[in-house]
Each structure stands twice: as structure tokens, then as C-alpha cells.
PDB file of N, CA, C and O in Angstrom:
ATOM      1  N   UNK P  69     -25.569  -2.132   4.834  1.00 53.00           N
ATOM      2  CA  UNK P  69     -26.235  -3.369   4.476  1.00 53.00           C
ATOM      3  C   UNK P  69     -27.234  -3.083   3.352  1.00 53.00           C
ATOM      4  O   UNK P  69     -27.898  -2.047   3.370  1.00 53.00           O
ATOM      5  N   UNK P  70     -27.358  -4.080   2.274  1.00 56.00           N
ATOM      6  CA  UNK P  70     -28.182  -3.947   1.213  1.00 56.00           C
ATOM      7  C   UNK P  70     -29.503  -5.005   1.868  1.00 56.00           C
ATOM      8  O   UNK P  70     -29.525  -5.860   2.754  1.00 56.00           O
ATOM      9  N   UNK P  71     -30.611  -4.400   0.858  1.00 55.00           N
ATOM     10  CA  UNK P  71     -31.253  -5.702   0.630  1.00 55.00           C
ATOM     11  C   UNK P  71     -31.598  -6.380   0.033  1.00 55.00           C
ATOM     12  O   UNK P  71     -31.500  -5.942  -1.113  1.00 55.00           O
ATOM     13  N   UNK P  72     -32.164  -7.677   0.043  1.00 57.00           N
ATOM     14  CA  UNK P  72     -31.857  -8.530  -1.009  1.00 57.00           C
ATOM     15  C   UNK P  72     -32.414  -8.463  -2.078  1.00 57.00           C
ATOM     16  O   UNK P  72     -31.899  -9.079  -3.011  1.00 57.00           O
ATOM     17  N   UNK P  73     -33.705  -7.665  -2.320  1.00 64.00           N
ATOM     18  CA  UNK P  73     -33.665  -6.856  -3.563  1.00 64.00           C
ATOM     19  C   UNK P  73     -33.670  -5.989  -3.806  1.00 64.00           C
ATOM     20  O   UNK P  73     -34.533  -5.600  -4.592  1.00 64.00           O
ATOM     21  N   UNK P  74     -32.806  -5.200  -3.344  1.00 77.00           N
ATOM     22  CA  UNK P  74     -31.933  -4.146  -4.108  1.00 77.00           C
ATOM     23  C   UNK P  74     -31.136  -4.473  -4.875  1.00 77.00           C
ATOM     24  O   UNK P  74     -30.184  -5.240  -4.731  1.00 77.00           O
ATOM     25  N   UNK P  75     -31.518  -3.835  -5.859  1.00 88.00           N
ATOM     26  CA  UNK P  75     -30.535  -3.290  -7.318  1.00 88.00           C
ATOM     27  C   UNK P  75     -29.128  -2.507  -6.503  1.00 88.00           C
ATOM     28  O   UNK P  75     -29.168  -1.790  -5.503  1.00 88.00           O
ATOM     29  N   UNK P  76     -27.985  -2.902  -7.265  1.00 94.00           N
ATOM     30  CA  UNK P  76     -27.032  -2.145  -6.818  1.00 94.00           C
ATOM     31  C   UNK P  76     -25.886  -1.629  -7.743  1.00 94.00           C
ATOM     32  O   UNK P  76     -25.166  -2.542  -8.148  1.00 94.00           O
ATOM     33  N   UNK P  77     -25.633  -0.691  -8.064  1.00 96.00           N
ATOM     34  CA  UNK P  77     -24.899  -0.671  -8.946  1.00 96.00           C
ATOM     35  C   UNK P  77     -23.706   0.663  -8.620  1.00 96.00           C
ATOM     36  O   UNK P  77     -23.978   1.516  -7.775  1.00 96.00           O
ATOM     37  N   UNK P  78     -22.348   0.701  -9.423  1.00 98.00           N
ATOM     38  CA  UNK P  78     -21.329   1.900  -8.523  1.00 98.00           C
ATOM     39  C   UNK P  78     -22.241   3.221  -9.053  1.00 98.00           C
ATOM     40  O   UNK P  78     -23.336   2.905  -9.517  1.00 98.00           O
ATOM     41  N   UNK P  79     -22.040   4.122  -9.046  1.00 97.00           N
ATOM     42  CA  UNK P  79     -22.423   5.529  -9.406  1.00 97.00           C
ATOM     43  C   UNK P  79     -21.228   6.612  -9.730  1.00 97.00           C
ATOM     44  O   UNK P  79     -21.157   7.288 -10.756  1.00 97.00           O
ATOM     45  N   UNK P  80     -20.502   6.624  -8.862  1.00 98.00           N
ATOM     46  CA  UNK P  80     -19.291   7.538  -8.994  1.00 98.00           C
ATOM     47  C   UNK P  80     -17.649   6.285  -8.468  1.00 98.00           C
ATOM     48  O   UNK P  80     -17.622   5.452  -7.561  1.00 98.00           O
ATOM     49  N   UNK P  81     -16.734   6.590  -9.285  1.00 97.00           N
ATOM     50  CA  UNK P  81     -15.722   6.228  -8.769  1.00 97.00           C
ATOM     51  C   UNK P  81     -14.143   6.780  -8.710  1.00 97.00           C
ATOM     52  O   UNK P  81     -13.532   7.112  -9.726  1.00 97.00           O
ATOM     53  N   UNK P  82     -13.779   6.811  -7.841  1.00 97.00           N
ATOM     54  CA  UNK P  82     -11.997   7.466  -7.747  1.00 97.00           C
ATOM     55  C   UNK P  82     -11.018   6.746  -7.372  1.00 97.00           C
ATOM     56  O   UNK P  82     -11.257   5.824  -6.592  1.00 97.00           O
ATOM     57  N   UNK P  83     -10.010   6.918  -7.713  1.00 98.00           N
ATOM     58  CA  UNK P  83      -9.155   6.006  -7.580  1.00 98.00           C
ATOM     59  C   UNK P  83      -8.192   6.449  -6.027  1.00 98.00           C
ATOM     60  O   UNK P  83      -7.840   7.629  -6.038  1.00 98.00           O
ATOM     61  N   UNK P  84      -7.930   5.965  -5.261  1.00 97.00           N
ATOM     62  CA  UNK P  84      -7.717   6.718  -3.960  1.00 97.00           C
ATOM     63  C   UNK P  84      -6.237   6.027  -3.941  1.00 97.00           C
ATOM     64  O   UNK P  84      -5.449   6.894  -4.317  1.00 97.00           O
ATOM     65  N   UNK P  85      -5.478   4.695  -3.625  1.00 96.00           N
ATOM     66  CA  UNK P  85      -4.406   4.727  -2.676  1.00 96.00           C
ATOM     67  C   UNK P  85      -3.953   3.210  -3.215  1.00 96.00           C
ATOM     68  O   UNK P  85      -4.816   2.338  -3.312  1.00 96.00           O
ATOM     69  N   UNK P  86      -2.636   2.949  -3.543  1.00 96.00           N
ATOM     70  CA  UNK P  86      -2.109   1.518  -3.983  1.00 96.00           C
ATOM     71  C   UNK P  86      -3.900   0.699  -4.858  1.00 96.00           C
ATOM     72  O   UNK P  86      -4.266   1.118  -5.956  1.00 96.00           O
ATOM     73  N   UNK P  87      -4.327   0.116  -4.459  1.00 97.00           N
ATOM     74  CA  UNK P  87      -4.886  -0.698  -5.290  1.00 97.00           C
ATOM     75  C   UNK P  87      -7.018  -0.420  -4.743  1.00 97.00           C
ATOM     76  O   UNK P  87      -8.122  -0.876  -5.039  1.00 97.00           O
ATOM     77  N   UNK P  88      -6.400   0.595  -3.844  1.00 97.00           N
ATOM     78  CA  UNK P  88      -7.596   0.916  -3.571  1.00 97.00           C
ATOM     79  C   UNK P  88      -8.646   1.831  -4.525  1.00 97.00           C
ATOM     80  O   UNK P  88      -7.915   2.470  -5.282  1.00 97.00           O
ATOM     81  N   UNK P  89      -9.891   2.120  -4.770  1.00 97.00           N
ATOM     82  CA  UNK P  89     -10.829   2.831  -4.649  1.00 97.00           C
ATOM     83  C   UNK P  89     -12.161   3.409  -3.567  1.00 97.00           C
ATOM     84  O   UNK P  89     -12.635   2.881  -2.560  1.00 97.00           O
ATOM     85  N   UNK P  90     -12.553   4.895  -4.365  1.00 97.00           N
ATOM     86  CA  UNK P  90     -13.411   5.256  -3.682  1.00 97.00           C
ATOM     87  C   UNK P  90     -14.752   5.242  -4.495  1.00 97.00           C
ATOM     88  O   UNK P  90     -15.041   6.093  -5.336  1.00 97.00           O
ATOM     89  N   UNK P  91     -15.495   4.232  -4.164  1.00 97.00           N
ATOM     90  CA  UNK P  91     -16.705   3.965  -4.621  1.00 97.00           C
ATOM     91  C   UNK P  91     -17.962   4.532  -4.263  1.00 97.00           C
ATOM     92  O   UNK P  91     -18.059   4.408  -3.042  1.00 97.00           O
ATOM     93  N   UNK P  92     -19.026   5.122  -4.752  1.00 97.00           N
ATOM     94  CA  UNK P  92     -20.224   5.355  -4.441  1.00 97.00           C
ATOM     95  C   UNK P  92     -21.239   4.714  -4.925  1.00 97.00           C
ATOM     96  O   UNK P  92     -21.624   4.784  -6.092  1.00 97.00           O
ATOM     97  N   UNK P  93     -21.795   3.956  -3.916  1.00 97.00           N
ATOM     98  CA  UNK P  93     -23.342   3.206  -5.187  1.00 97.00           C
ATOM     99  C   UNK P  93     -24.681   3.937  -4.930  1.00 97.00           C
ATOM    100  O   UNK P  93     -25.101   4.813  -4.174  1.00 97.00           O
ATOM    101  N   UNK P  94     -25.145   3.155  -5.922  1.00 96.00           N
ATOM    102  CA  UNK P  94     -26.592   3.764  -5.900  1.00 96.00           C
ATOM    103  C   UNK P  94     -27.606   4.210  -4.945  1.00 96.00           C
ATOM    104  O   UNK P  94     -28.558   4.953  -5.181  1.00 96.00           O
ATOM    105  N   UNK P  95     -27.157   3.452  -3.414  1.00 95.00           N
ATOM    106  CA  UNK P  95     -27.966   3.681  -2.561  1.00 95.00           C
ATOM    107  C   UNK P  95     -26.928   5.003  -1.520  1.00 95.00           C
ATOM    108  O   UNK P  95     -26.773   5.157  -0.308  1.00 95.00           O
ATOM    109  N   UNK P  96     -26.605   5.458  -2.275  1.00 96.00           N
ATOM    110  CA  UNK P  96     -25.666   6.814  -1.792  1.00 96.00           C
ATOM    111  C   UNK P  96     -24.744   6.899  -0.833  1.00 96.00           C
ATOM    112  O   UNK P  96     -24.294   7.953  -0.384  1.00 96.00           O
ATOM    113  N   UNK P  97     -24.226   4.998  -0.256  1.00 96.00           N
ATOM    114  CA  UNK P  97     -23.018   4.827   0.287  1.00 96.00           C
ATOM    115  C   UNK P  97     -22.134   4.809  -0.342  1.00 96.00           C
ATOM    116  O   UNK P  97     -21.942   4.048  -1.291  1.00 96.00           O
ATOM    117  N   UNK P  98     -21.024   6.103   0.286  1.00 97.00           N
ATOM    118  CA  UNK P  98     -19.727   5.373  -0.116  1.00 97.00           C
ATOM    119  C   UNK P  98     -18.616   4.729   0.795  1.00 97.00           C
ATOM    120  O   UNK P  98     -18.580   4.800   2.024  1.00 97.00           O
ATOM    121  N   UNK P  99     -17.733   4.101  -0.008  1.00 96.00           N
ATOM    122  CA  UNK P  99     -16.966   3.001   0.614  1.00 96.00           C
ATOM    123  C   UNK P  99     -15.736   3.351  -0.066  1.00 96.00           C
ATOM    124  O   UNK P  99     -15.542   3.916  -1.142  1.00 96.00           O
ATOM    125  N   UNK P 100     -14.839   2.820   0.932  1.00 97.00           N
ATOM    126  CA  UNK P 100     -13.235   2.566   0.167  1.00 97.00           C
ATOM    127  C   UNK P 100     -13.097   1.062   0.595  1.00 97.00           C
ATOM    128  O   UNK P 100     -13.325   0.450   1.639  1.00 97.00           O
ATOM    129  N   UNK P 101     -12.418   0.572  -1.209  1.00 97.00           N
ATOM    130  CA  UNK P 101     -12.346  -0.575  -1.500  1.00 97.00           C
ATOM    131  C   UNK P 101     -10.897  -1.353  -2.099  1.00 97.00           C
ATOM    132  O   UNK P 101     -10.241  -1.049  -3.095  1.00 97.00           O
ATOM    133  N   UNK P 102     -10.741  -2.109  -1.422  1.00 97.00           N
ATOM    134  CA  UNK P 102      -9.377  -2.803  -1.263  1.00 97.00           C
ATOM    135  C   UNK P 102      -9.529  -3.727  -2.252  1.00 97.00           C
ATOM    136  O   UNK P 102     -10.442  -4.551  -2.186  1.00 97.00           O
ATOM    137  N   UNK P 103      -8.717  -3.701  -3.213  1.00 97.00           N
ATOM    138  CA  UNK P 103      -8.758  -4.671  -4.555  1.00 97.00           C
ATOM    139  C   UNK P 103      -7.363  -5.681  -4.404  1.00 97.00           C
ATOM    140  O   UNK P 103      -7.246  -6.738  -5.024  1.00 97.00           O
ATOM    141  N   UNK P 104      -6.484  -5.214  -3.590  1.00 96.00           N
ATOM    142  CA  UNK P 104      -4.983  -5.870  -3.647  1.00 96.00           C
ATOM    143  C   UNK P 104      -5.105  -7.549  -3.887  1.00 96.00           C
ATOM    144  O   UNK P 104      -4.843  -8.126  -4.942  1.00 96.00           O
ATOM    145  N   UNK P 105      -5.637  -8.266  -2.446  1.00 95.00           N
ATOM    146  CA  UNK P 105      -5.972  -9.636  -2.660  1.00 95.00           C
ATOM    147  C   UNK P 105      -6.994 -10.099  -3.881  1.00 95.00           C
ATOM    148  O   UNK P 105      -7.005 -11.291  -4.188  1.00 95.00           O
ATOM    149  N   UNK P 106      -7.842  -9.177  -4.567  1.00 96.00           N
ATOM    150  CA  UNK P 106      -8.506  -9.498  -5.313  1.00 96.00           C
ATOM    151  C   UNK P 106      -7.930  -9.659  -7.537  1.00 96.00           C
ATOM    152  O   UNK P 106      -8.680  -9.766  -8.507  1.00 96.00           O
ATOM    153  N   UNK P 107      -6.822  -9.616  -7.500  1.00 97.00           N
ATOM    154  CA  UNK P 107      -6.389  -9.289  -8.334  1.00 97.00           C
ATOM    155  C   UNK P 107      -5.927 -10.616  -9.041  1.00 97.00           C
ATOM    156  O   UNK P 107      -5.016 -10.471  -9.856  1.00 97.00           O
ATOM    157  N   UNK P 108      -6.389 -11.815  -8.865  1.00 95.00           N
ATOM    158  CA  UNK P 108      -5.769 -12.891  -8.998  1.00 95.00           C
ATOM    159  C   UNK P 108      -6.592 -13.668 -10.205  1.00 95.00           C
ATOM    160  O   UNK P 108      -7.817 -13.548 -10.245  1.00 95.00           O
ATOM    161  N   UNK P 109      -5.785 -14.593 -11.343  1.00 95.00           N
ATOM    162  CA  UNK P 109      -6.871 -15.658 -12.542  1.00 95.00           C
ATOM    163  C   UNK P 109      -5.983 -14.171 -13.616  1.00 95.00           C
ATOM    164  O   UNK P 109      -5.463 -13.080 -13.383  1.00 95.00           O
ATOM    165  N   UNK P 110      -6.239 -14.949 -14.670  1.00 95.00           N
ATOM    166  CA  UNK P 110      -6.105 -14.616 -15.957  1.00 95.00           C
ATOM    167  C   UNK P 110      -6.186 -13.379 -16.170  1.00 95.00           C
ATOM    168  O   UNK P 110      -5.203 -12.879 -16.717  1.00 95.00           O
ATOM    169  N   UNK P 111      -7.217 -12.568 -15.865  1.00 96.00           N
ATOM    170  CA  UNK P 111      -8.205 -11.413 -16.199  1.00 96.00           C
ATOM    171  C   UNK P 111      -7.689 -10.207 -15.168  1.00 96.00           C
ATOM    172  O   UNK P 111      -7.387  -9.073 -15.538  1.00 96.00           O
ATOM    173  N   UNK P 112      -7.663 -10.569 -14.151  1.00 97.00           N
ATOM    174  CA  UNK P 112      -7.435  -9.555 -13.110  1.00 97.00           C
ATOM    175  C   UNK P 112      -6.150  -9.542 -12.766  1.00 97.00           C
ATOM    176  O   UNK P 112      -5.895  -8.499 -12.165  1.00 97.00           O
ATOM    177  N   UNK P 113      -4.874 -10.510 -12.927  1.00 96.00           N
ATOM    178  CA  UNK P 113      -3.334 -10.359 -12.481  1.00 96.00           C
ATOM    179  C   UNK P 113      -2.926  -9.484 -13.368  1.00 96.00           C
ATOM    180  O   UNK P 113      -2.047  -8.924 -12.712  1.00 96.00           O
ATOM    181  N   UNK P 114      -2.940  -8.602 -15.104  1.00 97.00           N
ATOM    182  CA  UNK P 114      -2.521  -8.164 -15.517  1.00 97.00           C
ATOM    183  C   UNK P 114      -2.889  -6.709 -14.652  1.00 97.00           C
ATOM    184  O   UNK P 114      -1.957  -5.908 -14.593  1.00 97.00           O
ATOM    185  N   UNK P 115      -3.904  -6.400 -14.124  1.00 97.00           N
ATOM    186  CA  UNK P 115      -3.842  -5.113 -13.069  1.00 97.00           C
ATOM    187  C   UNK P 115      -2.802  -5.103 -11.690  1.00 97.00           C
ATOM    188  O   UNK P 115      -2.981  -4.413 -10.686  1.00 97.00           O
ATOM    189  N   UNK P 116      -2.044  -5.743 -11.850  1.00 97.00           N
ATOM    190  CA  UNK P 116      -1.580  -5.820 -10.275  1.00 97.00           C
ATOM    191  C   UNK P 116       0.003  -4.588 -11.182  1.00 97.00           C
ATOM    192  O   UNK P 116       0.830  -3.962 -10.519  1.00 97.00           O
ATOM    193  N   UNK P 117      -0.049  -4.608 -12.370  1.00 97.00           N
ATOM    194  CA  UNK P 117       0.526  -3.309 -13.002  1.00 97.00           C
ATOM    195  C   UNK P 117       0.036  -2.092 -12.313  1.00 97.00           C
ATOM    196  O   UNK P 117      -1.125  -1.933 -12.689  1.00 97.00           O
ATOM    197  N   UNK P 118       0.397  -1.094 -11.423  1.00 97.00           N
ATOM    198  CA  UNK P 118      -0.268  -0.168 -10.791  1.00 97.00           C
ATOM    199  C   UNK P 118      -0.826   1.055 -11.911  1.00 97.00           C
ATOM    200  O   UNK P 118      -1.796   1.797 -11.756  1.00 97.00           O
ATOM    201  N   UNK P 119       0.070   1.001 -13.010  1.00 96.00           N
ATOM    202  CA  UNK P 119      -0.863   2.069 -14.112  1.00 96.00           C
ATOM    203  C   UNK P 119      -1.319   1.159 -15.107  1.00 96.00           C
ATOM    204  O   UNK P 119      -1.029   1.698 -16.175  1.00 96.00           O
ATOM    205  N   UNK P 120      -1.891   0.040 -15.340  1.00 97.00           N
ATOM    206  CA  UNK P 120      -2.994  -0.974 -15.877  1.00 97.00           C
ATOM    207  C   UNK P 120      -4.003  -0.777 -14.732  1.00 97.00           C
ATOM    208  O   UNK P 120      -5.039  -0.267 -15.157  1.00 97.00           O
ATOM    209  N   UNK P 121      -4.018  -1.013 -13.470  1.00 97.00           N
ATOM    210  CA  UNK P 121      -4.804  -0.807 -12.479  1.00 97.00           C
ATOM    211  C   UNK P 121      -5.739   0.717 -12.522  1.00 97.00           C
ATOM    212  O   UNK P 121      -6.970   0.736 -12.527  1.00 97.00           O
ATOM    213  N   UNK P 122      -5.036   1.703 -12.546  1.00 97.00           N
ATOM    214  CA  UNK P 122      -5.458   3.082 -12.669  1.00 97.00           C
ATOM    215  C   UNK P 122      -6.227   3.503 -14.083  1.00 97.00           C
ATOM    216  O   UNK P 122      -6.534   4.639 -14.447  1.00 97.00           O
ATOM    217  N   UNK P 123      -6.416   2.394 -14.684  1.00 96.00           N
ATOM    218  CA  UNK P 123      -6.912   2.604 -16.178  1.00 96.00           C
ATOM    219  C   UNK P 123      -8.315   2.090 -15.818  1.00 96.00           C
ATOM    220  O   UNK P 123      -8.884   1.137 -16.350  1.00 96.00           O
ATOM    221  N   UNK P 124      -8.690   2.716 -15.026  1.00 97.00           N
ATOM    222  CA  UNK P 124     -10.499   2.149 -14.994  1.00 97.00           C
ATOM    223  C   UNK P 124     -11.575   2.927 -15.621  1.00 97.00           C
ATOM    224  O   UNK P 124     -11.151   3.890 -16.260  1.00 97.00           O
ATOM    225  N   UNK P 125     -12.968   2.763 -15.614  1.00 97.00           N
ATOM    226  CA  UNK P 125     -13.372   3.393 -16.093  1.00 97.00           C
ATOM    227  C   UNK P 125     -15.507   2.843 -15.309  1.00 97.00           C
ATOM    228  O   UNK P 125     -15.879   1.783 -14.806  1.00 97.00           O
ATOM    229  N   UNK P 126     -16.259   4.068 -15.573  1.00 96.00           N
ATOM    230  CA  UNK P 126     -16.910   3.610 -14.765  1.00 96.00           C
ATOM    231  C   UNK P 126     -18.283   3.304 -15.976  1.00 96.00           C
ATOM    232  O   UNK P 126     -18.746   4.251 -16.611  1.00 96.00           O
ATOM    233  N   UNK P 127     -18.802   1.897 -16.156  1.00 94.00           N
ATOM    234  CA  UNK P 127     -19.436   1.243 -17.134  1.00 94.00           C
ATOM    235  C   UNK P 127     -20.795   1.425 -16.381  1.00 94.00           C
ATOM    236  O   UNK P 127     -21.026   2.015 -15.326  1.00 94.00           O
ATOM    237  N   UNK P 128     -21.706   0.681 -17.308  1.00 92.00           N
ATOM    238  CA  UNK P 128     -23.369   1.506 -16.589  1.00 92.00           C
ATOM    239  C   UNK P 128     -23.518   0.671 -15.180  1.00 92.00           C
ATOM    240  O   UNK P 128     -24.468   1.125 -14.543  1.00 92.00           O
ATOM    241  N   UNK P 129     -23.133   0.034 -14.784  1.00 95.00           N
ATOM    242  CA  UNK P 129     -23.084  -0.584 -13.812  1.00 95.00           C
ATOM    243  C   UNK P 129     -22.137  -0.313 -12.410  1.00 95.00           C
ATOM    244  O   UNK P 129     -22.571  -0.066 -11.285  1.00 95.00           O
ATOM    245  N   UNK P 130     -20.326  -0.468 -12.948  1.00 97.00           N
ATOM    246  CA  UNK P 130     -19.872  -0.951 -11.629  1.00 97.00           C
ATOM    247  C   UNK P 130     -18.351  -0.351 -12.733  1.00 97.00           C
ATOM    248  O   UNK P 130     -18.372   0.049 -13.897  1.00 97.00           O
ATOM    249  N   UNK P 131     -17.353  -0.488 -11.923  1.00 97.00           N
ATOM    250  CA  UNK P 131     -15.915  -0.288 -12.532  1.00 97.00           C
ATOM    251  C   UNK P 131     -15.384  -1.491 -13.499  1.00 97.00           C
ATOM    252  O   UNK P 131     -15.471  -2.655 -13.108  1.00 97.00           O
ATOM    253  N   UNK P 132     -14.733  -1.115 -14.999  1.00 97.00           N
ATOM    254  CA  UNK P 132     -14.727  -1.602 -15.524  1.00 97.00           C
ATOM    255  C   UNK P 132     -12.950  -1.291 -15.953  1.00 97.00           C
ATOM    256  O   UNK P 132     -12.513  -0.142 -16.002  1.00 97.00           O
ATOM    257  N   UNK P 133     -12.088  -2.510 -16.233  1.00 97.00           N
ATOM    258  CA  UNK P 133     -10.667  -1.793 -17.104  1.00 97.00           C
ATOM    259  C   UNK P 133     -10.670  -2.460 -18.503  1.00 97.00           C
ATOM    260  O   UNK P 133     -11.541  -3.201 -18.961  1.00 97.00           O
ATOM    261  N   UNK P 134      -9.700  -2.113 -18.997  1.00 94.00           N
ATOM    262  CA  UNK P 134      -9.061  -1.673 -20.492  1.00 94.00           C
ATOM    263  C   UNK P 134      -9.739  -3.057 -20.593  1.00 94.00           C
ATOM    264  O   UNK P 134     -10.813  -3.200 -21.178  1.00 94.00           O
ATOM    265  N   UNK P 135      -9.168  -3.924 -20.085  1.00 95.00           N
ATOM    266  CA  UNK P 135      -9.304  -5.814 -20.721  1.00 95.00           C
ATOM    267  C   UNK P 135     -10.567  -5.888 -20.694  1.00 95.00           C
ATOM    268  O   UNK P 135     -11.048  -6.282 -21.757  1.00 95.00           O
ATOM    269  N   UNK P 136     -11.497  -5.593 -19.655  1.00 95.00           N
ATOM    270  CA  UNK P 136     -12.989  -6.049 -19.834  1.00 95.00           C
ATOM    271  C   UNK P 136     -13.070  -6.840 -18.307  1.00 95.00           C
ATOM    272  O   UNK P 136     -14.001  -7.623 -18.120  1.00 95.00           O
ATOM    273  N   UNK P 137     -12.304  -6.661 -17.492  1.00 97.00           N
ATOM    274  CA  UNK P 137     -12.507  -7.380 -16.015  1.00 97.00           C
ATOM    275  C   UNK P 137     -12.863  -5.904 -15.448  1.00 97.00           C
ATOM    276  O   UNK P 137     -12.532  -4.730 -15.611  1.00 97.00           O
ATOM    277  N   UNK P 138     -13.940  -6.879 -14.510  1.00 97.00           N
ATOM    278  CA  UNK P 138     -14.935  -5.998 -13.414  1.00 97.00           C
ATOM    279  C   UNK P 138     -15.212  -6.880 -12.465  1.00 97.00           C
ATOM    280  O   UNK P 138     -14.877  -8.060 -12.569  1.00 97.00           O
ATOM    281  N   UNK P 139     -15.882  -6.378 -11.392  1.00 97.00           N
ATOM    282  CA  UNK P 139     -16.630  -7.190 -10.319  1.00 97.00           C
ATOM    283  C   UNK P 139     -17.736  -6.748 -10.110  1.00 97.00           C
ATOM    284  O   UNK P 139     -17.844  -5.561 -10.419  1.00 97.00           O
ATOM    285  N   UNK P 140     -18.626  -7.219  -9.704  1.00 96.00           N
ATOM    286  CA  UNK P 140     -19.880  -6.818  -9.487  1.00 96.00           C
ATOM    287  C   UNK P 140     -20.180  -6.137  -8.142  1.00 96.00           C
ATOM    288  O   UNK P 140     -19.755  -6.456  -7.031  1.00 96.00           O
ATOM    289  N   UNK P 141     -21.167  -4.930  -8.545  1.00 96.00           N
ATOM    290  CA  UNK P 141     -21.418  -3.750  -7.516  1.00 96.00           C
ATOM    291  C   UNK P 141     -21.488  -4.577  -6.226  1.00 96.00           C
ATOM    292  O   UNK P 141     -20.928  -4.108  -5.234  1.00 96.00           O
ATOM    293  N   UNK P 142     -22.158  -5.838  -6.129  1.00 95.00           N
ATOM    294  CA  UNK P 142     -22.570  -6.626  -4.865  1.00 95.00           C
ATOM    295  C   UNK P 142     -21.358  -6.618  -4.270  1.00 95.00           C
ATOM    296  O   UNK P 142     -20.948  -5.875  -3.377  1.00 95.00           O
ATOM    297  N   UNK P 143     -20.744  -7.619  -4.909  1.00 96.00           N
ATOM    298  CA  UNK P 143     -19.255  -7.976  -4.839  1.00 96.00           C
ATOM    299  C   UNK P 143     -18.145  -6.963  -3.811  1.00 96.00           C
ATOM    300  O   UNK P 143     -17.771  -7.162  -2.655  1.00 96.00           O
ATOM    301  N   UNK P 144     -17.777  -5.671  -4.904  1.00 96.00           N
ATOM    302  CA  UNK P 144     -17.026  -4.553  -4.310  1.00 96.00           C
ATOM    303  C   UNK P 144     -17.983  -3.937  -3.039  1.00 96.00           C
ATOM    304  O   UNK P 144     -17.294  -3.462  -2.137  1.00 96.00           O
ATOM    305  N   UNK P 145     -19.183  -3.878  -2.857  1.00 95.00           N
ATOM    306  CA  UNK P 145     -19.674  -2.874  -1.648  1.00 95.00           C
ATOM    307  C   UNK P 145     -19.577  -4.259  -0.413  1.00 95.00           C
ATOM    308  O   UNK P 145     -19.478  -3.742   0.700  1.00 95.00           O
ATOM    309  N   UNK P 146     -19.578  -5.365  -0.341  1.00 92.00           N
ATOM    310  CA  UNK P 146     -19.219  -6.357   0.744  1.00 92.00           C
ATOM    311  C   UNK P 146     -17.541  -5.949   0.963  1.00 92.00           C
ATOM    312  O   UNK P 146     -17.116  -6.269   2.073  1.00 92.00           O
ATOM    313  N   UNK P 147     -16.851  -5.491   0.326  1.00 88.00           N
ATOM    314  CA  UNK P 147     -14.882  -5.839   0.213  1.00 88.00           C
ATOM    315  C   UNK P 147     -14.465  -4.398   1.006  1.00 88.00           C
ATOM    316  O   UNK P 147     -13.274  -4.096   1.089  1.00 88.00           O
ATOM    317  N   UNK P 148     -15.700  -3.378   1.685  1.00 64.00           N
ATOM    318  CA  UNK P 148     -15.676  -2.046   2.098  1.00 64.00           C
ATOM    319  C   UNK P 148     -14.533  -2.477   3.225  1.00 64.00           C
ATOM    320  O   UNK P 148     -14.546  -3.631   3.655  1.00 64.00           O
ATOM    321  N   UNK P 149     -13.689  -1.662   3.623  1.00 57.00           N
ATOM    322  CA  UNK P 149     -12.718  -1.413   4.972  1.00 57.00           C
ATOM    323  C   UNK P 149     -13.728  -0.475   6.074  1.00 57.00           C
ATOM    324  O   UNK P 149     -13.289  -0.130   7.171  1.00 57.00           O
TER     325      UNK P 149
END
């Protein structure tokens, strides 16, 4: 659980399993994160390509791909399994 003002942002990221990642944020949890259902609109269906998907990269914030779609650190650390 965060709080509500906490800053949150990813820190480290790996790419683990089909559409998943392994995320670490700032407050030194990590999580594995299920992106499959999340892949949907304009921006994010061209990742449901599994090597467009694997093309991430980690921006000062949170995971970022080739096109410029991300989600926000808040966002991905709620989507934890």
C-alpha cells in the first residue's frame, strides 16, 4: 500500500513472462505485473505484438515503449498479482 502522498515512480524493470513484468518502485517493492488486459485504444494494441511489447525501456519515471505509451507508476503498482 502507498500513501497518498507518496511520490511513486518504477526504479528497475524486467521483462518476465507473456505480457508480464517485473517491476521495482521507489519505495523498494517489487511486483509482477500483468499488462495482457491492459493493452487496449490506439496506443497500447500495437504491443499486444509480443516483440513490440519486449521493446520497453525504463524513462525517469515508470516503463516506457518505442511509440511513447506508458502507464503510470500508480497505475502498474495497483495491477500487482
Amino acid at each position: 500500500m502507498i500513501g497518498t502522498d507518496e511520490i511513486l515512480w518504477v526504479t528497475k524493470a524486467e521483462y518476465a513472462d507473456n505480457y508480464k513484468l517485473l517491476l521495482t518502485f521507489s519505495n523498494d517493492v517489487t511486483k509482477l505485473v500483468d499488462l495482457e488486459n491492459c493493452l487496449y485504444g490506439e496506443v497500447f494494441e500495437p504491443l499486444r505484438d509480443m516483440e513490440k511489447f519486449k521493446q520497453f525501456r525504463l524513462s525517469d519515471w515508470t516503463v516506457e515503449w518505442y511509440n511513447g505509451a506508458d502507464f503510470a507508476p500508480e497505475y502498474l503498482f495497483g495491477l500487482s498479482n
